[in-house]
PDB file of C-alpha atoms in Angstrom:
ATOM      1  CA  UNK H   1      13.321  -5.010  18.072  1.00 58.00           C
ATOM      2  CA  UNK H   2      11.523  -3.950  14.965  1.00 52.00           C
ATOM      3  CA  UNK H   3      13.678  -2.572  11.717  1.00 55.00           C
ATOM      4  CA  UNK H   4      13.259   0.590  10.955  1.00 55.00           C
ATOM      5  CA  UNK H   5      10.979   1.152   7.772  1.00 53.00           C
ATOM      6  CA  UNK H   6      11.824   3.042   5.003  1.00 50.00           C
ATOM      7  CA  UNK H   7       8.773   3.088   3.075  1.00 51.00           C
ATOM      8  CA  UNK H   8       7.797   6.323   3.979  1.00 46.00           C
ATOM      9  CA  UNK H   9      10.841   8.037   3.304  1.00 50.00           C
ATOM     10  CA  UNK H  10      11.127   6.009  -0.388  1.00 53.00           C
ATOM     11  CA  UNK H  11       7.250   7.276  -0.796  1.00 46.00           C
ATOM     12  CA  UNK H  12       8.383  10.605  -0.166  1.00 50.00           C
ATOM     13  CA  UNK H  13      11.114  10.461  -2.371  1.00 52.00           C
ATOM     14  CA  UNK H  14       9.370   9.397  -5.107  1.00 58.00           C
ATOM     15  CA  UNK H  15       6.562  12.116  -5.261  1.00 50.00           C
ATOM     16  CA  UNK H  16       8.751  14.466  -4.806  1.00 53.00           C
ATOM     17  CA  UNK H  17      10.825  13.135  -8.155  1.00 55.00           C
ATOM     18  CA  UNK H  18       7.611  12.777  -9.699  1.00 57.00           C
ATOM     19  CA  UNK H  19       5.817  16.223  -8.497  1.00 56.00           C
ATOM     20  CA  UNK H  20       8.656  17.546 -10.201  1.00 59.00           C
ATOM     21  CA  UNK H  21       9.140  15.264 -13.298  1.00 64.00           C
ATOM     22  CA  UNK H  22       5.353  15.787 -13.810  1.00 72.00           C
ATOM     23  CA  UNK H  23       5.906  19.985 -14.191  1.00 69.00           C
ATOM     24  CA  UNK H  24       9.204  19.867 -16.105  1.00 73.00           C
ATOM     25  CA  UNK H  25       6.909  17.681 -18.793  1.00 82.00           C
ATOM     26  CA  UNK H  26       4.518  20.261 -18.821  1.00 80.00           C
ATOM     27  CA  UNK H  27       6.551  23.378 -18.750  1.00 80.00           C
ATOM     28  CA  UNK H  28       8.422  21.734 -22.237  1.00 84.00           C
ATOM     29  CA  UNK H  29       5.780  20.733 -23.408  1.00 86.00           C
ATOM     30  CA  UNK H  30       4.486  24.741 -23.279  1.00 84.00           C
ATOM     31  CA  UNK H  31       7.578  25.227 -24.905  1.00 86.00           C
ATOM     32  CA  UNK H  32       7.281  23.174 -27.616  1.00 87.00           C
ATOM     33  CA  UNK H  33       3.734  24.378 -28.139  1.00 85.00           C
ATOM     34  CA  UNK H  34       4.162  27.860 -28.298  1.00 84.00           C
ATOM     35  CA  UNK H  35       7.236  27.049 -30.688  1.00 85.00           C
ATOM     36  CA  UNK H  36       4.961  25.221 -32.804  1.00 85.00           C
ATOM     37  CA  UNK H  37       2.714  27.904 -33.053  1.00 83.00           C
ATOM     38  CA  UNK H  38       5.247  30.317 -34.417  1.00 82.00           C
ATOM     39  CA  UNK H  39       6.068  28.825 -37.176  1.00 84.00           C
ATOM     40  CA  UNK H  40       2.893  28.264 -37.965  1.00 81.00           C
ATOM     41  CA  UNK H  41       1.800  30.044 -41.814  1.00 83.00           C
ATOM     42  CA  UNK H  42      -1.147  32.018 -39.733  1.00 77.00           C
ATOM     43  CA  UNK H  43       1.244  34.038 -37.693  1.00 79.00           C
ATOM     44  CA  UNK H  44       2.420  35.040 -41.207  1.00 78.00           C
ATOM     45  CA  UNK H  45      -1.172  36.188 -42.270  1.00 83.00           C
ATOM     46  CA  UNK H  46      -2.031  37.543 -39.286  1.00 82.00           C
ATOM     47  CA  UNK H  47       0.078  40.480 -37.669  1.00 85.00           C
ATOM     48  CA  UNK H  48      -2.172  40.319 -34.580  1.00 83.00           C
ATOM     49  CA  UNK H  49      -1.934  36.817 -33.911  1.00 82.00           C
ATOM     50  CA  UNK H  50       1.519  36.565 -34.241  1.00 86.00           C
ATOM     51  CA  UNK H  51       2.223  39.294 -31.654  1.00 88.00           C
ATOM     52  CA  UNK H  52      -0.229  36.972 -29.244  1.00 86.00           C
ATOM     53  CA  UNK H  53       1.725  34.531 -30.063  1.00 87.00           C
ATOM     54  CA  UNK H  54       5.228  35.863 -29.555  1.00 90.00           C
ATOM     55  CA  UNK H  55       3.778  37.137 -26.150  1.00 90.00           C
ATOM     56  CA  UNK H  56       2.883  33.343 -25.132  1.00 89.00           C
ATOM     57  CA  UNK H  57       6.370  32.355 -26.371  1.00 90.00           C
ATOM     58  CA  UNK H  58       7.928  34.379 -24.129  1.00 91.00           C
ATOM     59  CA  UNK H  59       5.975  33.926 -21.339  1.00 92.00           C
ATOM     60  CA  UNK H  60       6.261  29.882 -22.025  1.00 91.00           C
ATOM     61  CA  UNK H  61      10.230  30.350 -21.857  1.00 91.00           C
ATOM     62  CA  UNK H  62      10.480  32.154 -18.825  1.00 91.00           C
ATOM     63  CA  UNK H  63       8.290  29.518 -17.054  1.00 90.00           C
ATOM     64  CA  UNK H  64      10.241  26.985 -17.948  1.00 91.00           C
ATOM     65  CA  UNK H  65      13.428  28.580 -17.269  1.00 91.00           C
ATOM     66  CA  UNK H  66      11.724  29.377 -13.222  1.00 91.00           C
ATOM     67  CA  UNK H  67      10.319  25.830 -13.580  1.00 90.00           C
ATOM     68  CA  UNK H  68      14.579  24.718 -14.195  1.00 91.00           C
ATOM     69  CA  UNK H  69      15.400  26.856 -11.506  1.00 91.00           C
ATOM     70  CA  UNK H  70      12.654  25.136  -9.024  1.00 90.00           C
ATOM     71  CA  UNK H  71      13.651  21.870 -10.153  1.00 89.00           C
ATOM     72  CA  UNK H  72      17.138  22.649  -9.046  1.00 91.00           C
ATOM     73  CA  UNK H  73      16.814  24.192  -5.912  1.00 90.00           C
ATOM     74  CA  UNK H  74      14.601  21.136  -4.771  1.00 89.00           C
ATOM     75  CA  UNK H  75      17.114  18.583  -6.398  1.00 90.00           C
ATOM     76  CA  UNK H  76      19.633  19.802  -4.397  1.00 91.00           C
ATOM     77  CA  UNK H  77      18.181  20.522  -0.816  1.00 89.00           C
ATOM     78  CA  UNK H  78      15.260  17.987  -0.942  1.00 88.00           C
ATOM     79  CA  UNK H  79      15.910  15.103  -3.212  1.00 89.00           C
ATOM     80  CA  UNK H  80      19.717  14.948  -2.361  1.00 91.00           C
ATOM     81  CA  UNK H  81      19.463  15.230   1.303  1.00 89.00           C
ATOM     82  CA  UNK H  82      16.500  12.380   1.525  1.00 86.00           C
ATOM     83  CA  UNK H  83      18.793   9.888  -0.690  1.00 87.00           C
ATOM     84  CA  UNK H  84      21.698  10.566   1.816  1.00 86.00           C
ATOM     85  CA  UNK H  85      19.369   9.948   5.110  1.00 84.00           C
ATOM     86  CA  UNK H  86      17.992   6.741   3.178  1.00 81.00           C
ATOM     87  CA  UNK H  87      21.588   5.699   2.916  1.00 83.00           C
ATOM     88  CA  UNK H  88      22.149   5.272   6.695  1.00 80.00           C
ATOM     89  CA  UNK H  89      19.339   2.767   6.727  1.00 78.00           C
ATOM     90  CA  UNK H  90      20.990  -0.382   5.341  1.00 83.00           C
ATOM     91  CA  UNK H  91      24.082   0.073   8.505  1.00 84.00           C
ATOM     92  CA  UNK H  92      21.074   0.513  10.725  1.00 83.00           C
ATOM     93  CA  UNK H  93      19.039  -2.478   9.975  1.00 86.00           C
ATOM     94  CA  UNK H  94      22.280  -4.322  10.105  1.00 90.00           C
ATOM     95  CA  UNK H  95      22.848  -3.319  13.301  1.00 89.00           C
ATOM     96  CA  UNK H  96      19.398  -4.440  14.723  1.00 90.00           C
ATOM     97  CA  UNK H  97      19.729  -7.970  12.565  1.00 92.00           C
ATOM     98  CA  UNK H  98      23.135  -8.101  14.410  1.00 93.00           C
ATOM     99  CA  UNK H  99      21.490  -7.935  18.164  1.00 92.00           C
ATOM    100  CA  UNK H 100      18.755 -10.274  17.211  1.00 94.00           C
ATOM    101  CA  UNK H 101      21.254 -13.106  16.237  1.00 94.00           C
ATOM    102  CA  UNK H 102      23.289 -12.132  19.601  1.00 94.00           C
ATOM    103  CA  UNK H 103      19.583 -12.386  21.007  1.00 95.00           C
ATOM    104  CA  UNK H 104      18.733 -15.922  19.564  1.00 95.00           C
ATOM    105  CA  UNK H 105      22.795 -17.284  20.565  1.00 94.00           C
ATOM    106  CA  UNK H 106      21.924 -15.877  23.703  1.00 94.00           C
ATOM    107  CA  UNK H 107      18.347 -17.748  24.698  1.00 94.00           C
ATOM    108  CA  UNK H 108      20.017 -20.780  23.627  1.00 93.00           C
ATOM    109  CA  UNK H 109      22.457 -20.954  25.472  1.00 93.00           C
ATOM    110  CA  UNK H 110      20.935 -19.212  28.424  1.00 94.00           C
ATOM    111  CA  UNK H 111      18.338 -22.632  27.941  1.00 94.00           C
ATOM    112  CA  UNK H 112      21.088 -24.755  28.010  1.00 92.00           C
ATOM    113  CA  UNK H 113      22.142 -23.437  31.597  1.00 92.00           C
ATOM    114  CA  UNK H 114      18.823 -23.563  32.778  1.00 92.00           C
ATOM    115  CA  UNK H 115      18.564 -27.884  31.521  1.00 92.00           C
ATOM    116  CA  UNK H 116      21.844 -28.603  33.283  1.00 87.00           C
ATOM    117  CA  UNK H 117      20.618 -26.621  36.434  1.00 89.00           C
ATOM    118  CA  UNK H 118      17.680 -28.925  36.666  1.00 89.00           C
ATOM    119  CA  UNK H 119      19.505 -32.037  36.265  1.00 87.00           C
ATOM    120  CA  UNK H 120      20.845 -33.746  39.638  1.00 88.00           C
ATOM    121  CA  UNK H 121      23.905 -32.325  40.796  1.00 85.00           C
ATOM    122  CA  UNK H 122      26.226 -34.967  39.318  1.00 88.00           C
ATOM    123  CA  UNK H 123      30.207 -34.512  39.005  1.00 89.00           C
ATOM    124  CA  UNK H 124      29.545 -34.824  34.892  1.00 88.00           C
ATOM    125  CA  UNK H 125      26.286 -32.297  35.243  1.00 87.00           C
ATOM    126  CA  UNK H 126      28.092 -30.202  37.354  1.00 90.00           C
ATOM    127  CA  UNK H 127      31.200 -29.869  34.256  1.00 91.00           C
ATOM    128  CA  UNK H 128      28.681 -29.404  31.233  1.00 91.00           C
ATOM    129  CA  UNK H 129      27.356 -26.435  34.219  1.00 89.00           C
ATOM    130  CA  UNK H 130      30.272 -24.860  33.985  1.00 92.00           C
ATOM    131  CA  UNK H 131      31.162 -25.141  30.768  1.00 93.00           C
ATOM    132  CA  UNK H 132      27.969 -23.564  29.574  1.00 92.00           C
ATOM    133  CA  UNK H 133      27.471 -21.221  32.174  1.00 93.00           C
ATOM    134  CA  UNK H 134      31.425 -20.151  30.458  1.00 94.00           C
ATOM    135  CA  UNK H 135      30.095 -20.454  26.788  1.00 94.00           C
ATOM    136  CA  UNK H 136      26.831 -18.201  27.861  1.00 94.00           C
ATOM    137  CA  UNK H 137      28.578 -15.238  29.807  1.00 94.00           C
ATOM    138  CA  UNK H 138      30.420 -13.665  26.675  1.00 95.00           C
ATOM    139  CA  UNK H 139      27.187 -14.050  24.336  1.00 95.00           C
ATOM    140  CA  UNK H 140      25.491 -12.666  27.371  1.00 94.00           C
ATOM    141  CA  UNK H 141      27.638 -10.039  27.719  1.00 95.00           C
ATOM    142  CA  UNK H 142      27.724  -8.958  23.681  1.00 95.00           C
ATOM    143  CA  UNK H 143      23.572  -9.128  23.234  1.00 94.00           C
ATOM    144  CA  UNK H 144      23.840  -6.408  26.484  1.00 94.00           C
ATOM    145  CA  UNK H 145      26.388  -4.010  24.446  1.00 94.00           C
ATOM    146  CA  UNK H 146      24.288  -4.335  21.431  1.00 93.00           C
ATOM    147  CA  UNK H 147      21.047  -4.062  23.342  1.00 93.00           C
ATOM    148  CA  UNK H 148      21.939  -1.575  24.924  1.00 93.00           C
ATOM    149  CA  UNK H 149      23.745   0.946  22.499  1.00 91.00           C
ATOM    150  CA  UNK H 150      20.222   0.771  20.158  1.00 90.00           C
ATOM    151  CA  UNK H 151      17.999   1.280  23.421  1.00 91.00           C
ATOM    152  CA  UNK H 152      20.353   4.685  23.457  1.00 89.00           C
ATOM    153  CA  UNK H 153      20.701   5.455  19.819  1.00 88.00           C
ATOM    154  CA  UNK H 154      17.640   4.738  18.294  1.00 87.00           C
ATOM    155  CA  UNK H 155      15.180   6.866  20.042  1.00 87.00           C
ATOM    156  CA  UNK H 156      18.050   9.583  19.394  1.00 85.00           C
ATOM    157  CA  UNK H 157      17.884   8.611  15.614  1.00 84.00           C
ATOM    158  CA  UNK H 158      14.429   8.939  15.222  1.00 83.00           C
ATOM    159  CA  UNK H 159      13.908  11.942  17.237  1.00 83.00           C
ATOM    160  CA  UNK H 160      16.800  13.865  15.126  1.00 84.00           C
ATOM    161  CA  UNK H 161      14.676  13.425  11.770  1.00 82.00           C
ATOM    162  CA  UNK H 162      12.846  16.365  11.984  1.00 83.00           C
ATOM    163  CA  UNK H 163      15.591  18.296  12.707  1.00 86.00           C
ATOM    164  CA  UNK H 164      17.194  16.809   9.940  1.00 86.00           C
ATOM    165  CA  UNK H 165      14.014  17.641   7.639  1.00 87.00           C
ATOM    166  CA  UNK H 166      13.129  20.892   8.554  1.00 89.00           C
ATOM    167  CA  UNK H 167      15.719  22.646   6.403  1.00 90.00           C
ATOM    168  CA  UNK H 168      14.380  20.518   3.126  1.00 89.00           C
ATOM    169  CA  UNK H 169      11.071  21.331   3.841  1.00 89.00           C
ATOM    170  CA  UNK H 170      11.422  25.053   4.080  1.00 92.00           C
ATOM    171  CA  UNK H 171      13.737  25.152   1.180  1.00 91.00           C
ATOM    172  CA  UNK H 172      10.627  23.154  -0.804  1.00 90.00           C
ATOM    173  CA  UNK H 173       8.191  25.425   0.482  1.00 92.00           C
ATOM    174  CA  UNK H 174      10.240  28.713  -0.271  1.00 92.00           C
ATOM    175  CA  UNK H 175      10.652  27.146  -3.917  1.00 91.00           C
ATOM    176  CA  UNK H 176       7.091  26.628  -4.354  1.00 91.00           C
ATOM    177  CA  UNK H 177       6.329  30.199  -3.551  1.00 93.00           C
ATOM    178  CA  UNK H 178       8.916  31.659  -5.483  1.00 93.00           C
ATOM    179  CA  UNK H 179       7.773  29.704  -8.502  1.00 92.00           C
ATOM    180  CA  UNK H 180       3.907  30.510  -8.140  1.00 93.00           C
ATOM    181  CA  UNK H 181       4.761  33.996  -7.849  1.00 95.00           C
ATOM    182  CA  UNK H 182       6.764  34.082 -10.500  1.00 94.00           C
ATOM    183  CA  UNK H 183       3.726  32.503 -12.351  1.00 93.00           C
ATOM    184  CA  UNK H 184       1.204  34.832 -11.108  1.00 94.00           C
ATOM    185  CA  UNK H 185       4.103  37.782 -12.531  1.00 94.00           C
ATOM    186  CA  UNK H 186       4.542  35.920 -16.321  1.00 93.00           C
ATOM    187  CA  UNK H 187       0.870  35.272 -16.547  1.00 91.00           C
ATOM    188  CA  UNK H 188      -0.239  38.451 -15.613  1.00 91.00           C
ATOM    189  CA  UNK H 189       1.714  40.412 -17.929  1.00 91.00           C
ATOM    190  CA  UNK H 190       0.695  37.745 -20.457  1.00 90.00           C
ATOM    191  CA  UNK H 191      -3.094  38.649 -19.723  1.00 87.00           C
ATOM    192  CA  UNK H 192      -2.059  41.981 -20.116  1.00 86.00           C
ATOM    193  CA  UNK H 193      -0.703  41.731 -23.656  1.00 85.00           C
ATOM    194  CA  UNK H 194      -3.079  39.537 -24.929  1.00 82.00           C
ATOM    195  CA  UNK H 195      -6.446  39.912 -23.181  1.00 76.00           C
ATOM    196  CA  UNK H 196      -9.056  41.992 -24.431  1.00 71.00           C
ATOM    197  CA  UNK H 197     -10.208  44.432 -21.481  1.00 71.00           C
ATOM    198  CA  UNK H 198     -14.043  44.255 -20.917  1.00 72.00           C
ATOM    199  CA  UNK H 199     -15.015  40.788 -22.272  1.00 73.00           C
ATOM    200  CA  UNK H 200     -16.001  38.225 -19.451  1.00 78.00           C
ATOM    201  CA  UNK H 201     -15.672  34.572 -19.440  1.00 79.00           C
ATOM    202  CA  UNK H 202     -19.137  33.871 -20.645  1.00 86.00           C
ATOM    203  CA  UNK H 203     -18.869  36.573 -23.498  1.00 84.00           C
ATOM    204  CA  UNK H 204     -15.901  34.998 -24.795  1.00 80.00           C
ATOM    205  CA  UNK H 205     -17.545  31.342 -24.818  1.00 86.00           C
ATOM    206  CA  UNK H 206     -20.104  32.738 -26.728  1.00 86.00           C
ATOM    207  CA  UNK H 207     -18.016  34.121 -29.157  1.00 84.00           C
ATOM    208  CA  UNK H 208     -16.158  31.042 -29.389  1.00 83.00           C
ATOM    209  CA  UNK H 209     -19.167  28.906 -30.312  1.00 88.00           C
ATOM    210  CA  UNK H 210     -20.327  31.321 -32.812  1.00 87.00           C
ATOM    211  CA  UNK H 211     -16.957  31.307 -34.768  1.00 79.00           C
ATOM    212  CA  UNK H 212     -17.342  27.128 -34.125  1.00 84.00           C
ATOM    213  CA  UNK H 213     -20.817  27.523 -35.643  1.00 85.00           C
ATOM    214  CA  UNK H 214     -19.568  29.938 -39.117  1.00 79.00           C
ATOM    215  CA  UNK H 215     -17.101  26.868 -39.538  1.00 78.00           C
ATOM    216  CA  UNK H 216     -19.883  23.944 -39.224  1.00 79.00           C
ATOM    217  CA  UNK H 217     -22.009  25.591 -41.873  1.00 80.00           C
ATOM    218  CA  UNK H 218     -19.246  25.689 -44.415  1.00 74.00           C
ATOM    219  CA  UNK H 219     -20.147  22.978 -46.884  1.00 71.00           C
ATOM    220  CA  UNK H 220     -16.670  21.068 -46.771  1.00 77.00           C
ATOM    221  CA  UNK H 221     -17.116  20.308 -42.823  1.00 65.00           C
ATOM    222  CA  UNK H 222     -20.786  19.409 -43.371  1.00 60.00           C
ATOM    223  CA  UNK H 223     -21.643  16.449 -41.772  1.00 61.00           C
ATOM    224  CA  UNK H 224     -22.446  13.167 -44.531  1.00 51.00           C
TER     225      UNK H 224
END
């Protein structure tokens, strides 16, 4: 009988630490961005850019405070609940290793019978017989228990993981949408306070390279 593998469940486990690892980074690192740009000397020159700036700053913190709140909610009904179902694989495997020794004590001595059973009937044959035909019914009997107790549970044990993982993956799913939407919320307002009505995409690459192009001519960024 073949172990059960835990791979997939460990692969799972591990992007979902990492998913989640990978966005807390980010979200601080937004943080400490948008802190860094406050104390920068051109929000003190400029009045304009500092009230940009103050509107990324707060939009940065209240990501990462919904990013905290994700990173919760899936610690405790995802992460947690696949690290406890892992747990129940080391008894499990232990129980199959334990019905495949029973298995191998059982063959041999189940071959044993079958040598003396072959021999001539003898009055010494006939003893060794008995005496292994007595030695085999008890390891017969155990490998049948164990044999049959995983023919009943395991097929129950696998089919009960889904119902076991539903819950975790609606309570990941319901996470995710209340964190996007939150995003789409914070970055909207953000666009709101910050974005300059009327300009499109390509207008505003244009004006970028233009301002790139004022500081290329100056003499001090001239190429040598």
């Amino acid at each position: 009988m073949k172990q059960p593998d835990t791979k997939a469940d460990t692969v799972q486990d591990r992007a979902a630490q990492e998913t989640d690892c990978t966005q807390d980074t980010m979200s601080k690192s937004a943080v400490k961005i948008s802190s860094d740009l406050l104390s920068n000397p051109l929000c003190e020159q400029d009045p304009s850019f500092l009230e940009m700036v103050m509107a990324f700053d707060t939009a940065m913190k209240r990501m990462d405070s919904f990013n905290q709140e994700k990173v919760n909610q899936i610690q405790k009904t995802v992460i947690e609940p696949l690290k406890k179902f892992s747990s129940v694989f080391p008894s499990l495997n232990m129980a199959v290793k334990r019905r495949e020794q029973t298995l191998q004590d059982y063959k041999r001595l189940q071959s044993k019978v079958e040598k003396y059973e072959e021999k001539e009937r003898t009055g010494p044959v006939l003893a060794k017989l008995h005496q292994a035909r007595e030695e085999l019914r008890p390891v017969k009997e155990d490998f049948e228990a164990k044999n049959k107790q995983l023919l009943e549970e395991m097929p129950k044990f696998y089919s009960s993981r889904i119902d076991y993982f539903k819950p975790s993956f609606e309570s990941l799913v319901r996470a995710q949408v209340v964190y996007y939407t939150e995003m789409h919320k914070i970055f909207g307002d953000l666009t709101a306070q910050i974005d300059r009505p009327g300009l499109s995409d390509e207008q505003r690459e244009r004006e970028n390279e233009a301002k790139l192009s004022e500081l290329r001519a100056l003499s001090i960024v001239a190429d040598d």
